Coordinates of C-alpha atoms in Angstrom, one line a residue:
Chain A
X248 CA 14.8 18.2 11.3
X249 CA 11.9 18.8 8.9
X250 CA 9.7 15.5 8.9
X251 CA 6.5 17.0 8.9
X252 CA 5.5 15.2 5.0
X253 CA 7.0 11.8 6.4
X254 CA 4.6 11.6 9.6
X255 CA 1.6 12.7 8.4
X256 CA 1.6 10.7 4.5
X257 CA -0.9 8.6 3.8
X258 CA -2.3 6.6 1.1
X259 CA -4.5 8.1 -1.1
X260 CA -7.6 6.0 -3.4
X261 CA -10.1 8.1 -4.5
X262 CA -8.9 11.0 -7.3
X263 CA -10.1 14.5 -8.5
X264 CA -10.6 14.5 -12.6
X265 CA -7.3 16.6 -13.4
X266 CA -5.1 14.9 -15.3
X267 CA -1.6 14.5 -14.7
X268 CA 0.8 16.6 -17.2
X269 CA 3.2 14.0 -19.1
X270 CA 5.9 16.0 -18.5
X271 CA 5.5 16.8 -15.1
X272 CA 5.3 12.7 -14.2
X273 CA 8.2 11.8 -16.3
X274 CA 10.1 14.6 -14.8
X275 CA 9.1 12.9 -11.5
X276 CA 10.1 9.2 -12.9
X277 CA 13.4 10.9 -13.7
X278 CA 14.2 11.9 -10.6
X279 CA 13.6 8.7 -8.8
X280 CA 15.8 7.1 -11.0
X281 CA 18.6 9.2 -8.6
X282 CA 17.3 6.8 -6.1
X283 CA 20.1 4.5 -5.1
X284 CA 20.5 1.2 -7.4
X285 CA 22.4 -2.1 -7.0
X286 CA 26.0 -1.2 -8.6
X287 CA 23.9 1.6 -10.7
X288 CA 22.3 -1.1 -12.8
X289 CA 19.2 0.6 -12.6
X290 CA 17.2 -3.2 -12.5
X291 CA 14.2 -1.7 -13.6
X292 CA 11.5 -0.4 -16.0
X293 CA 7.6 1.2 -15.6
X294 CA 5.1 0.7 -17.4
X295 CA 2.4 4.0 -17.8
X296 CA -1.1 2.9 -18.2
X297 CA -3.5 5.8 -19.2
X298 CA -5.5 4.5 -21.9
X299 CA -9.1 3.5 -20.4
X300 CA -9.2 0.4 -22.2
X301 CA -6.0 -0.6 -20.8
X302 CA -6.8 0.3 -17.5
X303 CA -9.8 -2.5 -18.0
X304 CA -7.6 -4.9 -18.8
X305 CA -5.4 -4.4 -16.0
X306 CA -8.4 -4.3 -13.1
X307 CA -8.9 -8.1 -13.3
X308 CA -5.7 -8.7 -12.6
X309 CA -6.0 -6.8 -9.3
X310 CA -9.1 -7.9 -8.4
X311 CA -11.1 -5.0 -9.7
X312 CA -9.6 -2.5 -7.2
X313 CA -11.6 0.8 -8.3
X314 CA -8.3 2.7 -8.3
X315 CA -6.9 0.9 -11.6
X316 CA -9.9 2.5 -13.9
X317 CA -10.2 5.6 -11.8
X318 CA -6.7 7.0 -11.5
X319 CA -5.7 9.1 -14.1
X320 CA -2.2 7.0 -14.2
X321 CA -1.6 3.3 -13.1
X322 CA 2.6 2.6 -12.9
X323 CA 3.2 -0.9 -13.1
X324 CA 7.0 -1.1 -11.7
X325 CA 8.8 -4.2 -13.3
X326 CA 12.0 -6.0 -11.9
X327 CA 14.0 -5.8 -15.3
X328 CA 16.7 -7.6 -16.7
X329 CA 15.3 -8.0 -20.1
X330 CA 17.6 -4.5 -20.5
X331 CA 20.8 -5.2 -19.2
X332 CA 20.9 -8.7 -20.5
X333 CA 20.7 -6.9 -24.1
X334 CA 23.3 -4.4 -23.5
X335 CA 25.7 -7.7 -22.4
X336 CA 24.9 -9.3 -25.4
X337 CA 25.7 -6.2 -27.6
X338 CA 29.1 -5.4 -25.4
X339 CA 30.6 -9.0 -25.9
X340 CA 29.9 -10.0 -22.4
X341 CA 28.5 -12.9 -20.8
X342 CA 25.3 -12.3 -18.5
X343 CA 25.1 -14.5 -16.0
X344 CA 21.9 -13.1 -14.4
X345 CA 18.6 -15.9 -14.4
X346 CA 19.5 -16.9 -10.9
X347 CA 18.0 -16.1 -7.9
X348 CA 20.1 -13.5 -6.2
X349 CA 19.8 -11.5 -9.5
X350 CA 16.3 -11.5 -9.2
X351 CA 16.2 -10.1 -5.9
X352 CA 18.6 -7.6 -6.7
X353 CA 16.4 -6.1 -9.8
X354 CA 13.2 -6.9 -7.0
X355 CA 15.3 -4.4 -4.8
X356 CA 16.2 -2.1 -7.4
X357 CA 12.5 -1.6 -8.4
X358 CA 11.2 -1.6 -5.1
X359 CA 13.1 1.5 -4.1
X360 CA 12.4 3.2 -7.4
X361 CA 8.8 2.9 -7.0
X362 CA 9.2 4.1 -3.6
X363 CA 11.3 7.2 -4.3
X364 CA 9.0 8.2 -7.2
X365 CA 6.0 7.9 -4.2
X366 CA 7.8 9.9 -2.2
X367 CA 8.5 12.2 -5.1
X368 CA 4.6 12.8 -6.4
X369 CA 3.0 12.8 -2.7
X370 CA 5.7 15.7 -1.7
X371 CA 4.4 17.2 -4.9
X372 CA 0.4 17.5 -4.7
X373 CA -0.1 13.9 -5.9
X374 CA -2.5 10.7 -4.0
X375 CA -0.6 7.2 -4.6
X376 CA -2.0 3.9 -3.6
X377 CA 0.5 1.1 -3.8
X378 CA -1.8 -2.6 -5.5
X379 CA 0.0 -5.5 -3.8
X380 CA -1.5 -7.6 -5.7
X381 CA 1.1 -6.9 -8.9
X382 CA 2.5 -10.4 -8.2
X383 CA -0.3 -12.4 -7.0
X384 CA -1.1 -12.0 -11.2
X385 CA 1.8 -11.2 -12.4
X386 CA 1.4 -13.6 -15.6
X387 CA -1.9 -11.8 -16.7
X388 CA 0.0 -8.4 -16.5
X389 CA 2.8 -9.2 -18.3
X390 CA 0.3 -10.5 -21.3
X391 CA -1.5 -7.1 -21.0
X392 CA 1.5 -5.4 -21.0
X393 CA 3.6 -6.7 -23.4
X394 CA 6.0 -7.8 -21.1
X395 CA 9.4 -9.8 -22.7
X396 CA 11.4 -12.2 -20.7
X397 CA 13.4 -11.2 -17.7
X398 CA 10.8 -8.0 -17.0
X399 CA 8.4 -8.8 -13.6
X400 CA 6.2 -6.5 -12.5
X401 CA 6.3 -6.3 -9.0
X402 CA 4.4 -3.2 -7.4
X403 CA 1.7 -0.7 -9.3
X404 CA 0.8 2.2 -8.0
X405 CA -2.0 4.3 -9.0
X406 CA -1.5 8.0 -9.1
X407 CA -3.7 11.1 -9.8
X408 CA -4.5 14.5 -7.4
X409 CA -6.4 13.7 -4.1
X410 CA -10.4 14.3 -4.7
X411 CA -10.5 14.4 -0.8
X412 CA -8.8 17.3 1.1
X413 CA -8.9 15.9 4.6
X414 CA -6.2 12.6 5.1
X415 CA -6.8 9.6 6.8
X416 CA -4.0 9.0 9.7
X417 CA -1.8 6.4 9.1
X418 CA -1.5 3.8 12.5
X419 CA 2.2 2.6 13.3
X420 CA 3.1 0.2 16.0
X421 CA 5.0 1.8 18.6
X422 CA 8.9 2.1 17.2
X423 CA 10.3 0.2 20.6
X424 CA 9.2 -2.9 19.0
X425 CA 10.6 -1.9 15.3
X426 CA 14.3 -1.0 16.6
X427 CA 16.5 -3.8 17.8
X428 CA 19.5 -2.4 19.6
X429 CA 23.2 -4.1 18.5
X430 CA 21.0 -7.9 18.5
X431 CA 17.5 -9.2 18.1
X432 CA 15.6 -9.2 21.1
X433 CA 12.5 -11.8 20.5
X434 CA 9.5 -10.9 22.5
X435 CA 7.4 -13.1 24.4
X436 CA 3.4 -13.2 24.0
X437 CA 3.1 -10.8 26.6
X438 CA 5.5 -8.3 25.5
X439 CA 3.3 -9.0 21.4
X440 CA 0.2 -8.1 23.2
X441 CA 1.4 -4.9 24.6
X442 CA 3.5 -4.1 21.2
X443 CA -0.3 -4.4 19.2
X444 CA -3.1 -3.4 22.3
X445 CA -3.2 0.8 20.6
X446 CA -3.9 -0.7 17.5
X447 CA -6.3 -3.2 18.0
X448 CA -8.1 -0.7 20.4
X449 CA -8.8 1.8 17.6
X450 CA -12.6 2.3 16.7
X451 CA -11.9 1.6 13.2
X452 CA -9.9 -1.5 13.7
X453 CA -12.7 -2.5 16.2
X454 CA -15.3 -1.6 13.2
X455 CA -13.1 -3.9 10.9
X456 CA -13.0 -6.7 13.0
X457 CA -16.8 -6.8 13.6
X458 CA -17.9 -6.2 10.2
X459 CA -15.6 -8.8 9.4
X460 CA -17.4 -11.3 12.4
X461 CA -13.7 -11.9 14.0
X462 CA -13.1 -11.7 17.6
X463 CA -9.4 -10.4 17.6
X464 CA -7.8 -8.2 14.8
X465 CA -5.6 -10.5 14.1
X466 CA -8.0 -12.8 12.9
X467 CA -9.1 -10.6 10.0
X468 CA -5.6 -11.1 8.6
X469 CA -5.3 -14.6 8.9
X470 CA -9.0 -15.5 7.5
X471 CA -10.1 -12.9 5.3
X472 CA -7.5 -10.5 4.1
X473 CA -4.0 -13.0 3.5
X474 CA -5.2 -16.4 4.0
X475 CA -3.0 -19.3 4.0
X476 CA -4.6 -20.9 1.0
X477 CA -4.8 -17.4 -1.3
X478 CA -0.8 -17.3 -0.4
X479 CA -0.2 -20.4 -1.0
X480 CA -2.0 -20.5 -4.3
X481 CA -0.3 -17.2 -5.5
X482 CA 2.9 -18.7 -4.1
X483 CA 2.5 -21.8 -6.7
X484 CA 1.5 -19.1 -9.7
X485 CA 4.7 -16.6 -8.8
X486 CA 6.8 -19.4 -8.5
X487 CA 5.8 -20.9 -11.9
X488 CA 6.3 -17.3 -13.8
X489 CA 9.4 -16.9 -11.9
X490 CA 10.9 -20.6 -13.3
X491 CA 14.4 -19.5 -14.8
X492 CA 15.7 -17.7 -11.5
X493 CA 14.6 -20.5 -8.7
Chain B
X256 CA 8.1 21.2 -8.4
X257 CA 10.9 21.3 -6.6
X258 CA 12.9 18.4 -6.8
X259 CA 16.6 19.4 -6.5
X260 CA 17.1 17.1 -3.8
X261 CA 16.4 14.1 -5.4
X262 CA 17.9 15.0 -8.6
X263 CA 21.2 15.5 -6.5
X264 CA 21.7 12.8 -4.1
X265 CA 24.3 10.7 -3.9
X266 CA 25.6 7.7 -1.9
X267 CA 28.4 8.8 0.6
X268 CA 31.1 6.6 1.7
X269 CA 33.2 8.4 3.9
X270 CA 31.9 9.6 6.9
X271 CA 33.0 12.6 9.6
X272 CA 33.9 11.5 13.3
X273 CA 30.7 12.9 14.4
X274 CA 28.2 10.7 15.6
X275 CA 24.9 10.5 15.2
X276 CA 22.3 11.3 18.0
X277 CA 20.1 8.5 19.1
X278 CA 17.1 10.4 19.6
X279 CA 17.5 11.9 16.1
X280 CA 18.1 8.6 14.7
X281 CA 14.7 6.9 16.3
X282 CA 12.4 9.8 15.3
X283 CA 14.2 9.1 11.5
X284 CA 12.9 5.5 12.2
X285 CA 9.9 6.2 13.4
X286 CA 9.4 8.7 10.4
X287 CA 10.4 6.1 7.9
X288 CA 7.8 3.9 9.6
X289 CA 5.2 5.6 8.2
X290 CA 5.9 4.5 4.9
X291 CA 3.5 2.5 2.7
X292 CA 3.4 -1.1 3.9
X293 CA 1.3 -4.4 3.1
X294 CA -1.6 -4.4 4.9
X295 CA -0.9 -2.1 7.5
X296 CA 1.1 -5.2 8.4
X297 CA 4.9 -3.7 8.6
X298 CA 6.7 -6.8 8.0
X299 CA 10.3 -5.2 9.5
X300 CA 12.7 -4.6 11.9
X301 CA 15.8 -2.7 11.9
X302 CA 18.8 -3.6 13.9
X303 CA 21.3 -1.3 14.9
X304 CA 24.9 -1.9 15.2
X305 CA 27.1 0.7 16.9
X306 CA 29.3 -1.1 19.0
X307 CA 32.5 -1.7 17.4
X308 CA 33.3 -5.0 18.2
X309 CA 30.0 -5.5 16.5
X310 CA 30.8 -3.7 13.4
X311 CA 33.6 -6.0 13.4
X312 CA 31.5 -9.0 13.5
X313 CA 29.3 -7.9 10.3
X314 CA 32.4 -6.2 8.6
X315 CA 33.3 -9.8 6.8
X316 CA 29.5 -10.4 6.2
X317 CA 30.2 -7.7 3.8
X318 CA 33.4 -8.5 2.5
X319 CA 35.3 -5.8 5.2
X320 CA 33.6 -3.3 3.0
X321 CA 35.3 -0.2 5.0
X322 CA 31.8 1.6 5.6
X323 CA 30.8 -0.8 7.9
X324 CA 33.4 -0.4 10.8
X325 CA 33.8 3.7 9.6
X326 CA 30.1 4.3 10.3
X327 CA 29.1 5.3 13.4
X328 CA 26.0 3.9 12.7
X329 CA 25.1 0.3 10.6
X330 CA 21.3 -0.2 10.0
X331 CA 20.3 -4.0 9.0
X332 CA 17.0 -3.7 7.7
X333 CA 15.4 -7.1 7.8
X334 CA 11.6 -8.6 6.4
X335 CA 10.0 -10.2 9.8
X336 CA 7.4 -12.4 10.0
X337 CA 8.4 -13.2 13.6
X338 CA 6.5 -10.6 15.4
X339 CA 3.6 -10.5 13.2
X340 CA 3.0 -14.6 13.5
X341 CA 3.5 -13.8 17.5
X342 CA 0.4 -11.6 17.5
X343 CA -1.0 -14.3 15.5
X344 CA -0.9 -17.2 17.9
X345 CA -1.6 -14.3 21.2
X346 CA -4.9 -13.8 18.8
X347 CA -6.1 -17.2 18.4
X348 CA -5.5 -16.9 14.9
X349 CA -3.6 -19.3 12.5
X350 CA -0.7 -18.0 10.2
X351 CA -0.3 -19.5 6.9
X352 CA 3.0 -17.0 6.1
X353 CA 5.9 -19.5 5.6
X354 CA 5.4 -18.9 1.8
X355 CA 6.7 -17.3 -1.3
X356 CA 4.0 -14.3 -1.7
X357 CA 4.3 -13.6 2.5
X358 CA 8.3 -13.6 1.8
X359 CA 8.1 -10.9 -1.0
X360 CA 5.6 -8.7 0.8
X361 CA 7.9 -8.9 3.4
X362 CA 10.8 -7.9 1.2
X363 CA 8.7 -5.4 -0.1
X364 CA 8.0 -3.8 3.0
X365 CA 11.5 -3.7 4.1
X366 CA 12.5 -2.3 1.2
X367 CA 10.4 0.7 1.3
X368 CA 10.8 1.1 4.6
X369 CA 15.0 1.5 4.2
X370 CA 14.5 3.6 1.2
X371 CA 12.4 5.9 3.1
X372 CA 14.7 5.9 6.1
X373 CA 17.3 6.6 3.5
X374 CA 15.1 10.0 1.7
X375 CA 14.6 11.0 5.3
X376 CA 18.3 11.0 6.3
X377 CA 20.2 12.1 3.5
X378 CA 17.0 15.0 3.3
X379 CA 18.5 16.1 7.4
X380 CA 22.1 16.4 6.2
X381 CA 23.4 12.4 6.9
X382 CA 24.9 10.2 4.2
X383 CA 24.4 7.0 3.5
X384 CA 25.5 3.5 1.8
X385 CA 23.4 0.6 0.8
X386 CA 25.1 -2.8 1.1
X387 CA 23.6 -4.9 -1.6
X388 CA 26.0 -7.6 0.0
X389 CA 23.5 -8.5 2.8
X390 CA 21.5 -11.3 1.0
X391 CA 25.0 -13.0 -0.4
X392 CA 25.6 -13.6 3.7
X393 CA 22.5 -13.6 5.3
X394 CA 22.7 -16.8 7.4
X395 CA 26.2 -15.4 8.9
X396 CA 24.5 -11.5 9.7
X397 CA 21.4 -13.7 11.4
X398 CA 24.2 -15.4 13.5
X399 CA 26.1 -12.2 14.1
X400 CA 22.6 -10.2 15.4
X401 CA 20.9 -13.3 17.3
X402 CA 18.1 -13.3 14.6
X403 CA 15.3 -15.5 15.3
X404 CA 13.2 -17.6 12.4
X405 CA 11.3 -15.6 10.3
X406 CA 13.6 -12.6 10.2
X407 CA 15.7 -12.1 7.0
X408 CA 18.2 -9.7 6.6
X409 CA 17.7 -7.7 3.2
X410 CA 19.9 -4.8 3.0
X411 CA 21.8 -2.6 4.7
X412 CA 22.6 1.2 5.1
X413 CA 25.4 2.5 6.7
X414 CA 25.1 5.7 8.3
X415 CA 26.8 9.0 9.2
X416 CA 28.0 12.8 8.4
X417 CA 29.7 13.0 5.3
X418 CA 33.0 13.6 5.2
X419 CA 33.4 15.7 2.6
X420 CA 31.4 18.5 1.0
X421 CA 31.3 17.9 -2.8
X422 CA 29.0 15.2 -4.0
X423 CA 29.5 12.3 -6.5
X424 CA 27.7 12.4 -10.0
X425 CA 25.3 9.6 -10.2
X426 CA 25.3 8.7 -13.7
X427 CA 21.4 7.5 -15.0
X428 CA 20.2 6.2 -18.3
X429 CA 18.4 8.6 -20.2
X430 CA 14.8 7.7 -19.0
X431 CA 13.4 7.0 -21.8
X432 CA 14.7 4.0 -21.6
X433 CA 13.2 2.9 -18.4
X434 CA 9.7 4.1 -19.2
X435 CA 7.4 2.4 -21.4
X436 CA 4.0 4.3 -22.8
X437 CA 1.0 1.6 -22.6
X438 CA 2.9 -1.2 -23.3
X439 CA 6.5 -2.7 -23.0
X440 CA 8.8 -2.0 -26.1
X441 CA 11.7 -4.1 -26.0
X442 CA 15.0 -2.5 -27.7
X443 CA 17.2 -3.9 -30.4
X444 CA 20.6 -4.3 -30.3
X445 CA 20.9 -0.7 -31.8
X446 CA 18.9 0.9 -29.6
X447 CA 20.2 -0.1 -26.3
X448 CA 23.8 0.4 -27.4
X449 CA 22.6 4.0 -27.9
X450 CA 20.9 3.9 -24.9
X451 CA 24.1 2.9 -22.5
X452 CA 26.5 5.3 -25.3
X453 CA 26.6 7.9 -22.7
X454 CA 27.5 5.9 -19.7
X455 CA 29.9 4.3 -22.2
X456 CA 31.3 7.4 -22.8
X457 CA 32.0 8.8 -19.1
X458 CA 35.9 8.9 -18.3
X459 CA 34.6 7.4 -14.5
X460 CA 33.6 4.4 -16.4
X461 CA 36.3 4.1 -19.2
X462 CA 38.8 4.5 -16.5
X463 CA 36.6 1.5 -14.4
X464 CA 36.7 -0.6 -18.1
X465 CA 40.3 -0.2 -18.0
X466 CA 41.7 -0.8 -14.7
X467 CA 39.6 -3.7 -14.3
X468 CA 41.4 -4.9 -18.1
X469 CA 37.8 -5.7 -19.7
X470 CA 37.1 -3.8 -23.1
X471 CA 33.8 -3.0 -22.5
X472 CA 32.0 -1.6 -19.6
X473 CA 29.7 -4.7 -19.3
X474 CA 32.4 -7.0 -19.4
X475 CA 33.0 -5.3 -16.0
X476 CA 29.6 -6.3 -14.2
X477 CA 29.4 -9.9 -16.3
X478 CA 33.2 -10.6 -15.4
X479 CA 34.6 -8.6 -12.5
X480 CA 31.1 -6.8 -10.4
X481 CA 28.7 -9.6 -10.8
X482 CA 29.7 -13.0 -12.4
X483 CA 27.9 -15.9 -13.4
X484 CA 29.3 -18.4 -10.5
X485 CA 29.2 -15.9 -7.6
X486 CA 25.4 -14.9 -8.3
X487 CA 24.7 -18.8 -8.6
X488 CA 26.8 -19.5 -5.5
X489 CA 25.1 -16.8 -3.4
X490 CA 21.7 -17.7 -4.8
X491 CA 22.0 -21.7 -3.2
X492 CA 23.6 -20.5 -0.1
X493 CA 20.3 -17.8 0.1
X494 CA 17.1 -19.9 -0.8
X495 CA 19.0 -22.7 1.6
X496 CA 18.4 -19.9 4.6
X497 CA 15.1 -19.5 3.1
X498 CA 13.6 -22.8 2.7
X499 CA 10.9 -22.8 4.8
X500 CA 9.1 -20.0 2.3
X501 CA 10.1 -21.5 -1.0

């Protein structure tokens, strides 16, 4: 087995100032569409931001990560029924599709088109960085990007050549705690501790939990990074933008 | 570039009698779990299901789709927030992830997780089938593998060596369609009629129109594939399991 690429990927932020050919990404978007899709619906739809002035528009809505105005190419992957509902409509069939298990289909669908086309540009010379914060705003980025009805963005990822050489390693738990064998085998606070103890004992997790005045790693996540009030706020605005399918 | 393999992939159904060895299947796991995920968070597990009798359990979970007790190997990739809220409270610090924005990074995370598991696999000669039937049933899988709260099944991939050579066509839209330059352009009537004319035009899918006595190709997803009343039916019985996040 060859899995050199899929153990030593890693996310990539900062970009050189080549460009990305347009033919050589949507050559690249066209072959993730070969990705597997729910009953070959293909749920989906990408939005390619270039233009500077878009990318400035964008960067609020992910909190002014640097990587929206500095990649050469910002994706903006949207769940998309807007499409298929069309095609219905112009066959003389009935959709039946603003429902919730719709919606996670098309959030399924996307998910693994976006991922394929990752895999697709790192295995090719190209840096990606994934913005999870595509829904906390996804409102705001459908008004920037023209989005209709039934199309939700749901990841970005920005995407140019790595200005870096060297890569940053990528820490994993341990795969023991990952695999579940025939049934789900819940582990008890001990068996937790264990699971996370190489993680939380790395200097740059250490670093990050100090500069972030936390006593345990864990802490960083609950108080600075996902806080249960940021969630539950962003819950209320998804939830609100997402009103015909829940 | 060289992107044959992605261009060429296909879902396979049938699998050989060989079986699949488990340390090859871990490091494929372990690979996989080097995918991008939230946070560093990796919000997943995977269950696997080799025992027959087990297979036998899930098979109606999935509507005794045959893949499931044909497989030698049945992967049920599911979003957890158990673990992760375990480290919490070993951590002294306070989760706030029973919401809607924890739930989809969760999905999220899952999702990429299976797709890269998927890449990985079908890249070292295995086949495999997504399930798309594993949110319509997920309260009856998380009976069937002794899931705990917090874990959600999302989808499933059924594993093995194909059973036959030759490979399925996987029939796209042209990709024009899917990608958008700067901003969203939403088709009329005309244009996404063209769009879908060569799908339309396949004898797989006239032949698919026809047995399944529809006139038009989406009559078959809107009537037969993915009606109104099953998607609203499976949508109540799924935000019931997950009513703690929404």
């Amino acid at each position: 087995m060859d899995l050199e690429y899929f153990f030593n990927r890693a996310t990539v932020r900062e970009y050189s100032s080549q460009d990305i050919d347009n033919d050589t990404l949507n050559e690249m978007i066209e072959a993730a569409c070969h990705a597997p899709t729910t009953g070959g619906m293909q749920l989906y739809s990408v939005v390619v931001t270039r233009d500077k002035a878009m990318q400035e528009k964008l960067a609020p809505c992910h909190f002014n990560q640097p990587m929206v105005t500095t990649a050469p190419v910002v994706l903006t992957f949207c769940a998309d029924f807007n499409r298929f509902v069309a095609w219905c409509k112009a066959s003389y069939a009935k959709p039946g599709y603003d429902n919730f298990q719709s919606l996670i289909s098309a959030i399924l669908d996307v998910t693994i088109f976006a991922q394929q086309f990752n895999t697709i540009a790192e295995m090719n010379e190209l840096g990606c960085c994934y913005l999870g914060t595509t829904t906390y705003n996804a409102q705001e980025i459908a008004q920037v990007l023209n989005l209709p009805s039934r199309v939700i963005p749901i990841v970005t990822l920005t995407v140019g050549y790595p200005k870096h050489k060297e890569q940053f390693h990528t820490d994993r738990l341990p795969v023991e705690g990952i695999i579940h064998q025939e049934q789900y085998h819940e582990m008890n606070a001990k068996e937790v501790k264990n699971l996370y103890s190489h993680k939380e004992s790395l200097d740059v997790n250490k670093a990050f939990t100090k500069e972030n005045s936390k006593v345990t790693l864990a802490q960083v996540f609950t108080d600075v990074r996902y806080p249960k009030e940021s969630n539950e706020l962003f819950s209320k605005k998804f939830l609100d933008f997402l009103k015909i399918y829940i």
